[in-house]
Amino acid sequence: MATMADVARHAGVSVATVSHVLNGTRPVLPHTRQAVLDAVDSLGYTPNTLARSLVTSRTRSIGLAVSAISNPYFTEILQGVEAAALDAGYSLLIADPHDDPRHERKVVQLLHERRVDGMIVAPSAEPADLVGYLRRHAVPTVFLDRLVDTRVTEDAPPGDGSGAVSGPNAPGFDQVCADSAAPTARLVTHLAGLGHRRIALVAGLPGLSTTSERVSGYREGLAEAGLAYDDRLLVSGNSESDGAERATAALLGLPDPPTALVTANNAMTIGALRALRRHGRSVPGDIALCCFDDFAWADLFSPRLTAIAQPSRELGAQAVRVLLDRLAEPGRPARTVRLPCTFVHRTSCGCPEEPGPAQAAGHTASSTLSEKGTAT
C-alpha cells in the first residue's frame, strides 16, 4: 500500500504538505494541492482515518439516534442524513433509542464514546437525562423532528417529562423539524368544509412536541371552522399501530361517533384502517379519513389517502447541514429550522377524483403549506 511518504515523493513536496492537503489543517497553494491530489490518485493512496483523527481531533463521523428506523418516515429521514453526510465526507453511526429515555441516554453515551464529531437525535418524550448529558459533555447536537425545551437538565424533578428550568443562561441546541400545527388544522378545516361536524383526532405519544403541536392544530382547525371541541373525540394512539387501532375502536363505540377522522402519523393510519375494517366501516362512505404523513403506498389504497406529506429526506439533509455549521462555528447562536409540509389531496376525505391534466389545465392536487398554514 502506498504511504504518505510515497505521495510526498511523487508530488515533490514534504510529508507535512501532504498532511495539510488531506486534513485541511493549513492553506496550500492551488498548484501544490493539485499535485498532491494527482499523486494520491496515481498511487491509489488511502488515508489512514485513525491517524488523521489524531492529527485533527476529528473522526469525520456523525452519530444518529432515531427510534423506529423501520418506520418509512424515519427511513426516509435516515436516507437524507446519509446522503448529506456522505457528500460532506462524513460517515454515519446509527443507534435506535426505542423511544425509551433510559435506553436513549445509553446509546447516545455509546455514540459519544466512539468519538463522533457531533450527533443528530430524535429525542424521546422525556429527554431530561439526554439533554443534561449532551450539555455537560458539550456534544455538538441537532435535535431532529421533535423539538425539545433545551433548558432541560438531569436535575429535573422525578416524573417531570419536560424537566424545564428557567434562567437566562440555560443553553440551547440546534433543532430541525417540520411544521405540525398549521398542516393539522388544514386537514380539519378541509373536512369541515365537506360538511363534517364531528371530527376526531387519533393523536401521538404524549410528551412529544409533534403530538402537542398536532393537537393544537386540531383544536385550531375546529375553532377556525366554528366547531366546538369535544374531548371524547381526541384520543391517543401512542404513535403506533396497535394503539391507534384500540383508540379508533373506542371512537366507533361512542353513542355519537365521529363522521371524520384525522390520524397523526402513518403508523396510526394503518391501525385506524384496521379498526375501521374490523368494525365494517367503509372509507369515505361511513367515515372520512385524513392522515398526517404521506408514504409511498398511500396513493395505492382504495380510496387513495388524503395526507400531509412531510419533507422527510430534506429534514435529514438539513439536520446534517445545521450540524456542520455548528462544528465549523461552535459559538454561533442556537437555531430552530422549520420546513413546510405539503397537503396532498386524494379521495379518502370524500372528495371525488381530481380531473386529469387535460381537463384540469394545469390544476395540481397538492399545495405547500407555509408556517401560517396557507396554500402557496
PDB file of C-alpha atoms in Angstrom, residues 162-375:
ATOM      1  CA  SER A 162     -40.003  18.251  30.350  1.00  0.00           C
ATOM      2  CA  GLY A 163     -37.540  18.873  33.156  1.00  0.00           C
ATOM      3  CA  ALA A 164     -37.648  22.549  32.200  1.00  0.00           C
ATOM      4  CA  VAL A 165     -35.708  25.026  34.272  1.00  0.00           C
ATOM      5  CA  SER A 166     -35.714  28.751  33.762  1.00  0.00           C
ATOM      6  CA  GLY A 167     -32.839  31.150  33.600  1.00  0.00           C
ATOM      7  CA  PRO A 168     -31.085  33.385  31.098  1.00  0.00           C
ATOM      8  CA  ASN A 169     -28.014  31.147  30.996  1.00  0.00           C
ATOM      9  CA  ALA A 170     -29.896  27.974  30.043  1.00  0.00           C
ATOM     10  CA  PRO A 171     -28.132  26.728  26.891  1.00  0.00           C
ATOM     11  CA  GLY A 172     -29.834  25.878  23.642  1.00  0.00           C
ATOM     12  CA  PHE A 173     -29.386  23.276  20.933  1.00  0.00           C
ATOM     13  CA  ASP A 174     -29.974  23.460  17.211  1.00  0.00           C
ATOM     14  CA  GLN A 175     -33.238  21.840  16.119  1.00  0.00           C
ATOM     15  CA  VAL A 176     -34.754  20.839  12.765  1.00  0.00           C
ATOM     16  CA  CYS A 177     -38.383  19.855  12.306  1.00  0.00           C
ATOM     17  CA  ALA A 178     -41.398  20.165  10.029  1.00  0.00           C
ATOM     18  CA  ASP A 179     -44.447  22.312  10.668  1.00  0.00           C
ATOM     19  CA  SER A 180     -47.133  20.383  12.535  1.00  0.00           C
ATOM     20  CA  ALA A 181     -49.890  22.637  13.863  1.00  0.00           C
ATOM     21  CA  ALA A 182     -50.935  24.506  10.709  1.00  0.00           C
ATOM     22  CA  PRO A 183     -50.965  21.389   8.472  1.00  0.00           C
ATOM     23  CA  THR A 184     -53.140  19.541  11.004  1.00  0.00           C
ATOM     24  CA  ALA A 185     -55.519  22.487  11.123  1.00  0.00           C
ATOM     25  CA  ARG A 186     -55.653  22.334   7.328  1.00  0.00           C
ATOM     26  CA  LEU A 187     -56.879  18.727   7.456  1.00  0.00           C
ATOM     27  CA  VAL A 188     -59.587  19.647   9.980  1.00  0.00           C
ATOM     28  CA  THR A 189     -60.858  22.660   8.050  1.00  0.00           C
ATOM     29  CA  HIS A 190     -60.866  20.624   4.846  1.00  0.00           C
ATOM     30  CA  LEU A 191     -63.096  18.002   6.469  1.00  0.00           C
ATOM     31  CA  ALA A 192     -65.295  20.700   7.997  1.00  0.00           C
ATOM     32  CA  GLY A 193     -65.653  22.257   4.568  1.00  0.00           C
ATOM     33  CA  LEU A 194     -67.072  18.948   3.371  1.00  0.00           C
ATOM     34  CA  GLY A 195     -69.835  19.199   5.974  1.00  0.00           C
ATOM     35  CA  HIS A 196     -68.382  17.154   8.849  1.00  0.00           C
ATOM     36  CA  ARG A 197     -69.233  18.374  12.339  1.00  0.00           C
ATOM     37  CA  ARG A 198     -67.820  15.533  14.435  1.00  0.00           C
ATOM     38  CA  ILE A 199     -64.137  15.283  13.525  1.00  0.00           C
ATOM     39  CA  ALA A 200     -61.881  13.124  15.700  1.00  0.00           C
ATOM     40  CA  LEU A 201     -58.109  13.059  16.117  1.00  0.00           C
ATOM     41  CA  VAL A 202     -56.016   9.983  16.892  1.00  0.00           C
ATOM     42  CA  ALA A 203     -53.029  11.727  18.488  1.00  0.00           C
ATOM     43  CA  GLY A 204     -49.492  10.510  19.062  1.00  0.00           C
ATOM     44  CA  LEU A 205     -47.386   9.703  22.101  1.00  0.00           C
ATOM     45  CA  PRO A 206     -47.942  12.218  24.926  1.00  0.00           C
ATOM     46  CA  GLY A 207     -44.900  14.358  25.673  1.00  0.00           C
ATOM     47  CA  LEU A 208     -43.626  14.634  22.112  1.00  0.00           C
ATOM     48  CA  SER A 209     -43.628  18.095  20.579  1.00  0.00           C
ATOM     49  CA  THR A 210     -45.106  16.658  17.391  1.00  0.00           C
ATOM     50  CA  THR A 211     -48.040  15.333  19.404  1.00  0.00           C
ATOM     51  CA  SER A 212     -48.715  18.583  21.270  1.00  0.00           C
ATOM     52  CA  GLU A 213     -48.402  20.660  18.095  1.00  0.00           C
ATOM     53  CA  ARG A 214     -50.777  18.433  16.125  1.00  0.00           C
ATOM     54  CA  VAL A 215     -53.283  18.505  18.969  1.00  0.00           C
ATOM     55  CA  SER A 216     -53.007  22.301  18.973  1.00  0.00           C
ATOM     56  CA  GLY A 217     -53.528  22.309  15.215  1.00  0.00           C
ATOM     57  CA  TYR A 218     -56.575  20.091  15.592  1.00  0.00           C
ATOM     58  CA  ARG A 219     -58.142  22.475  18.080  1.00  0.00           C
ATOM     59  CA  GLU A 220     -57.205  25.497  15.953  1.00  0.00           C
ATOM     60  CA  GLY A 221     -58.852  23.865  12.945  1.00  0.00           C
ATOM     61  CA  LEU A 222     -62.042  23.222  14.898  1.00  0.00           C
ATOM     62  CA  ALA A 223     -62.128  26.831  16.101  1.00  0.00           C
ATOM     63  CA  GLU A 224     -61.497  28.155  12.605  1.00  0.00           C
ATOM     64  CA  ALA A 225     -64.399  26.038  11.306  1.00  0.00           C
ATOM     65  CA  GLY A 226     -66.674  27.205  14.116  1.00  0.00           C
ATOM     66  CA  LEU A 227     -66.899  23.716  15.652  1.00  0.00           C
ATOM     67  CA  ALA A 228     -66.989  23.017  19.389  1.00  0.00           C
ATOM     68  CA  TYR A 229     -64.186  20.970  20.901  1.00  0.00           C
ATOM     69  CA  ASP A 230     -65.324  17.628  22.349  1.00  0.00           C
ATOM     70  CA  ASP A 231     -62.657  15.889  24.423  1.00  0.00           C
ATOM     71  CA  ARG A 232     -64.223  12.494  23.656  1.00  0.00           C
ATOM     72  CA  LEU A 233     -63.108  12.940  20.053  1.00  0.00           C
ATOM     73  CA  LEU A 234     -59.445  13.404  20.995  1.00  0.00           C
ATOM     74  CA  VAL A 235     -57.849  10.011  21.689  1.00  0.00           C
ATOM     75  CA  SER A 236     -54.253   8.816  21.958  1.00  0.00           C
ATOM     76  CA  GLY A 237     -52.839   6.149  19.662  1.00  0.00           C
ATOM     77  CA  ASN A 238     -49.369   6.475  21.273  1.00  0.00           C
ATOM     78  CA  SER A 239     -47.808   6.937  17.816  1.00  0.00           C
ATOM     79  CA  GLU A 240     -48.108   3.236  16.967  1.00  0.00           C
ATOM     80  CA  SER A 241     -50.437   0.996  15.004  1.00  0.00           C
ATOM     81  CA  ASP A 242     -51.901  -1.136  17.801  1.00  0.00           C
ATOM     82  CA  GLY A 243     -52.615   1.875  19.969  1.00  0.00           C
ATOM     83  CA  ALA A 244     -54.384   3.615  17.099  1.00  0.00           C
ATOM     84  CA  GLU A 245     -56.475   0.510  16.410  1.00  0.00           C
ATOM     85  CA  ARG A 246     -57.699   0.499  20.014  1.00  0.00           C
ATOM     86  CA  ALA A 247     -58.278   4.250  20.021  1.00  0.00           C
ATOM     87  CA  THR A 248     -60.264   4.142  16.784  1.00  0.00           C
ATOM     88  CA  ALA A 249     -62.384   1.277  18.093  1.00  0.00           C
ATOM     89  CA  ALA A 250     -63.179   3.385  21.163  1.00  0.00           C
ATOM     90  CA  LEU A 251     -64.278   6.273  18.935  1.00  0.00           C
ATOM     91  CA  LEU A 252     -66.559   3.980  16.950  1.00  0.00           C
ATOM     92  CA  GLY A 253     -68.148   2.825  20.210  1.00  0.00           C
ATOM     93  CA  LEU A 254     -69.300   6.316  21.195  1.00  0.00           C
ATOM     94  CA  PRO A 255     -73.069   6.956  21.249  1.00  0.00           C
ATOM     95  CA  ASP A 256     -72.461   9.658  18.646  1.00  0.00           C
ATOM     96  CA  PRO A 257     -69.311   8.518  16.800  1.00  0.00           C
ATOM     97  CA  PRO A 258     -67.285  10.803  14.543  1.00  0.00           C
ATOM     98  CA  THR A 259     -68.037  11.097  10.848  1.00  0.00           C
ATOM     99  CA  ALA A 260     -64.454  12.055  10.040  1.00  0.00           C
ATOM    100  CA  LEU A 261     -61.073  11.020  11.418  1.00  0.00           C
ATOM    101  CA  VAL A 262     -57.591  12.541  11.373  1.00  0.00           C
ATOM    102  CA  THR A 263     -54.641  10.293  12.229  1.00  0.00           C
ATOM    103  CA  ALA A 264     -51.449  11.957  13.427  1.00  0.00           C
ATOM    104  CA  ASN A 265     -48.818   9.709  11.818  1.00  0.00           C
ATOM    105  CA  ASN A 266     -48.520   6.929   9.249  1.00  0.00           C
ATOM    106  CA  ALA A 267     -48.298   4.038  11.715  1.00  0.00           C
ATOM    107  CA  MET A 268     -51.534   5.160  13.364  1.00  0.00           C
ATOM    108  CA  THR A 269     -53.203   5.458   9.960  1.00  0.00           C
ATOM    109  CA  ILE A 270     -52.613   1.725   9.453  1.00  0.00           C
ATOM    110  CA  GLY A 271     -54.070   0.940  12.881  1.00  0.00           C
ATOM    111  CA  ALA A 272     -57.110   3.134  12.263  1.00  0.00           C
ATOM    112  CA  LEU A 273     -57.787   1.480   8.911  1.00  0.00           C
ATOM    113  CA  ARG A 274     -57.537  -1.938  10.563  1.00  0.00           C
ATOM    114  CA  ALA A 275     -60.111  -0.934  13.200  1.00  0.00           C
ATOM    115  CA  LEU A 276     -62.465   0.518  10.594  1.00  0.00           C
ATOM    116  CA  ARG A 277     -62.329  -2.665   8.542  1.00  0.00           C
ATOM    117  CA  ARG A 278     -62.849  -4.833  11.629  1.00  0.00           C
ATOM    118  CA  HIS A 279     -65.952  -2.806  12.513  1.00  0.00           C
ATOM    119  CA  GLY A 280     -67.311  -2.903   8.982  1.00  0.00           C
ATOM    120  CA  ARG A 281     -66.898   0.828   8.297  1.00  0.00           C
ATOM    121  CA  SER A 282     -66.025   1.981   4.808  1.00  0.00           C
ATOM    122  CA  VAL A 283     -63.855   4.968   3.904  1.00  0.00           C
ATOM    123  CA  PRO A 284     -65.112   7.502   2.956  1.00  0.00           C
ATOM    124  CA  GLY A 285     -68.685   6.132   2.754  1.00  0.00           C
ATOM    125  CA  ASP A 286     -69.144   5.659   6.504  1.00  0.00           C
ATOM    126  CA  ILE A 287     -66.288   7.805   7.775  1.00  0.00           C
ATOM    127  CA  ALA A 288     -63.897  10.231   6.075  1.00  0.00           C
ATOM    128  CA  LEU A 289     -60.179   9.849   6.772  1.00  0.00           C
ATOM    129  CA  CYS A 290     -57.220  12.224   6.503  1.00  0.00           C
ATOM    130  CA  CYS A 291     -53.733  11.479   7.797  1.00  0.00           C
ATOM    131  CA  PHE A 292     -50.540  13.219   8.829  1.00  0.00           C
ATOM    132  CA  ASP A 293     -47.609  11.618   6.945  1.00  0.00           C
ATOM    133  CA  ASP A 294     -47.747  10.590   3.348  1.00  0.00           C
ATOM    134  CA  PHE A 295     -45.992   7.376   2.383  1.00  0.00           C
ATOM    135  CA  ALA A 296     -45.112   5.547  -0.810  1.00  0.00           C
ATOM    136  CA  TRP A 297     -48.219   3.378  -0.955  1.00  0.00           C
ATOM    137  CA  ALA A 298     -50.783   5.973   0.219  1.00  0.00           C
ATOM    138  CA  ASP A 299     -51.719   6.523  -3.413  1.00  0.00           C
ATOM    139  CA  LEU A 300     -52.362   2.774  -3.841  1.00  0.00           C
ATOM    140  CA  PHE A 301     -55.024   2.455  -1.131  1.00  0.00           C
ATOM    141  CA  SER A 302     -58.649   2.387  -2.143  1.00  0.00           C
ATOM    142  CA  PRO A 303     -59.692   5.073  -1.533  1.00  0.00           C
ATOM    143  CA  ARG A 304     -56.464   6.993  -2.030  1.00  0.00           C
ATOM    144  CA  LEU A 305     -55.353   8.686   1.189  1.00  0.00           C
ATOM    145  CA  THR A 306     -55.582  12.444   1.617  1.00  0.00           C
ATOM    146  CA  ALA A 307     -52.492  13.306   3.623  1.00  0.00           C
ATOM    147  CA  ILE A 308     -49.955  15.808   4.858  1.00  0.00           C
ATOM    148  CA  ALA A 309     -46.558  14.984   3.353  1.00  0.00           C
ATOM    149  CA  GLN A 310     -43.511  15.907   5.393  1.00  0.00           C
ATOM    150  CA  PRO A 311     -40.219  16.739   3.626  1.00  0.00           C
ATOM    151  CA  SER A 312     -38.550  13.793   5.338  1.00  0.00           C
ATOM    152  CA  ARG A 313     -35.379  13.491   3.251  1.00  0.00           C
ATOM    153  CA  GLU A 314     -34.832  17.224   3.318  1.00  0.00           C
ATOM    154  CA  LEU A 315     -35.278  17.191   7.114  1.00  0.00           C
ATOM    155  CA  GLY A 316     -32.421  14.694   7.369  1.00  0.00           C
ATOM    156  CA  ALA A 317     -30.212  16.624   4.964  1.00  0.00           C
ATOM    157  CA  GLN A 318     -30.960  19.918   6.704  1.00  0.00           C
ATOM    158  CA  ALA A 319     -30.036  18.421  10.082  1.00  0.00           C
ATOM    159  CA  VAL A 320     -26.618  17.483   8.693  1.00  0.00           C
ATOM    160  CA  ARG A 321     -26.088  20.973   7.278  1.00  0.00           C
ATOM    161  CA  VAL A 322     -27.038  22.581  10.588  1.00  0.00           C
ATOM    162  CA  LEU A 323     -24.681  20.240  12.472  1.00  0.00           C
ATOM    163  CA  LEU A 324     -21.800  21.009  10.097  1.00  0.00           C
ATOM    164  CA  ASP A 325     -22.422  24.721  10.650  1.00  0.00           C
ATOM    165  CA  ARG A 326     -22.229  24.079  14.382  1.00  0.00           C
ATOM    166  CA  LEU A 327     -18.952  22.162  14.025  1.00  0.00           C
ATOM    167  CA  ALA A 328     -17.473  24.966  11.918  1.00  0.00           C
ATOM    168  CA  GLU A 329     -18.635  27.683  14.319  1.00  0.00           C
ATOM    169  CA  PRO A 330     -19.206  26.252  17.826  1.00  0.00           C
ATOM    170  CA  GLY A 331     -20.114  29.616  19.345  1.00  0.00           C
ATOM    171  CA  ARG A 332     -22.921  30.505  16.962  1.00  0.00           C
ATOM    172  CA  PRO A 333     -26.413  31.082  18.443  1.00  0.00           C
ATOM    173  CA  ALA A 334     -28.692  28.050  18.541  1.00  0.00           C
ATOM    174  CA  ARG A 335     -31.359  27.990  15.847  1.00  0.00           C
ATOM    175  CA  THR A 336     -34.536  26.100  15.068  1.00  0.00           C
ATOM    176  CA  VAL A 337     -35.259  25.350  11.411  1.00  0.00           C
ATOM    177  CA  ARG A 338     -38.841  24.519  10.403  1.00  0.00           C
ATOM    178  CA  LEU A 339     -39.629  23.134   6.972  1.00  0.00           C
ATOM    179  CA  PRO A 340     -43.070  23.400   5.323  1.00  0.00           C
ATOM    180  CA  CYS A 341     -45.312  20.398   4.629  1.00  0.00           C
ATOM    181  CA  THR A 342     -47.478  19.626   1.611  1.00  0.00           C
ATOM    182  CA  PHE A 343     -51.230  18.952   1.559  1.00  0.00           C
ATOM    183  CA  VAL A 344     -51.836  16.000  -0.797  1.00  0.00           C
ATOM    184  CA  HIS A 345     -55.481  15.943  -1.859  1.00  0.00           C
ATOM    185  CA  ARG A 346     -56.833  12.496  -2.742  1.00  0.00           C
ATOM    186  CA  THR A 347     -60.160  10.750  -2.095  1.00  0.00           C
ATOM    187  CA  SER A 348     -60.262   9.237   1.432  1.00  0.00           C
ATOM    188  CA  CYS A 349     -61.678  12.567   2.649  1.00  0.00           C
ATOM    189  CA  GLY A 350     -64.755  12.015   0.478  1.00  0.00           C
ATOM    190  CA  CYS A 351     -63.784  14.260  -2.403  1.00  0.00           C
ATOM    191  CA  PRO A 352     -64.121  12.936  -5.948  1.00  0.00           C
ATOM    192  CA  GLU A 353     -61.079  12.146  -8.023  1.00  0.00           C
ATOM    193  CA  GLU A 354     -59.315  15.250  -9.288  1.00  0.00           C
ATOM    194  CA  PRO A 355     -59.685  15.764 -13.033  1.00  0.00           C
ATOM    195  CA  GLY A 356     -56.805  14.598 -15.216  1.00  0.00           C
ATOM    196  CA  PRO A 357     -54.208  17.032 -16.562  1.00  0.00           C
ATOM    197  CA  ALA A 358     -56.085  17.544 -19.816  1.00  0.00           C
ATOM    198  CA  GLN A 359     -59.290  18.628 -18.063  1.00  0.00           C
ATOM    199  CA  ALA A 360     -57.602  20.407 -15.202  1.00  0.00           C
ATOM    200  CA  ALA A 361     -55.498  22.665 -17.433  1.00  0.00           C
ATOM    201  CA  GLY A 362     -52.603  22.706 -15.036  1.00  0.00           C
ATOM    202  CA  HIS A 363     -54.530  22.134 -11.767  1.00  0.00           C
ATOM    203  CA  THR A 364     -52.377  20.447  -9.116  1.00  0.00           C
ATOM    204  CA  ALA A 365     -53.581  18.084  -6.399  1.00  0.00           C
ATOM    205  CA  SER A 366     -51.099  19.231  -3.819  1.00  0.00           C
ATOM    206  CA  SER A 367     -50.019  22.526  -2.321  1.00  0.00           C
ATOM    207  CA  THR A 368     -47.272  23.600   0.027  1.00  0.00           C
ATOM    208  CA  LEU A 369     -48.201  24.878   3.463  1.00  0.00           C
ATOM    209  CA  SER A 370     -46.295  27.788   4.876  1.00  0.00           C
ATOM    210  CA  GLU A 371     -45.746  28.193   8.611  1.00  0.00           C
ATOM    211  CA  LYS A 372     -49.108  30.002   8.816  1.00  0.00           C
ATOM    212  CA  GLY A 373     -50.844  27.133   7.045  1.00  0.00           C
ATOM    213  CA  THR A 374     -51.769  28.971   3.861  1.00  0.00           C
ATOM    214  CA  ALA A 375     -51.539  27.362   0.462  1.00  0.00           C
TER     215      ALA A 375
END
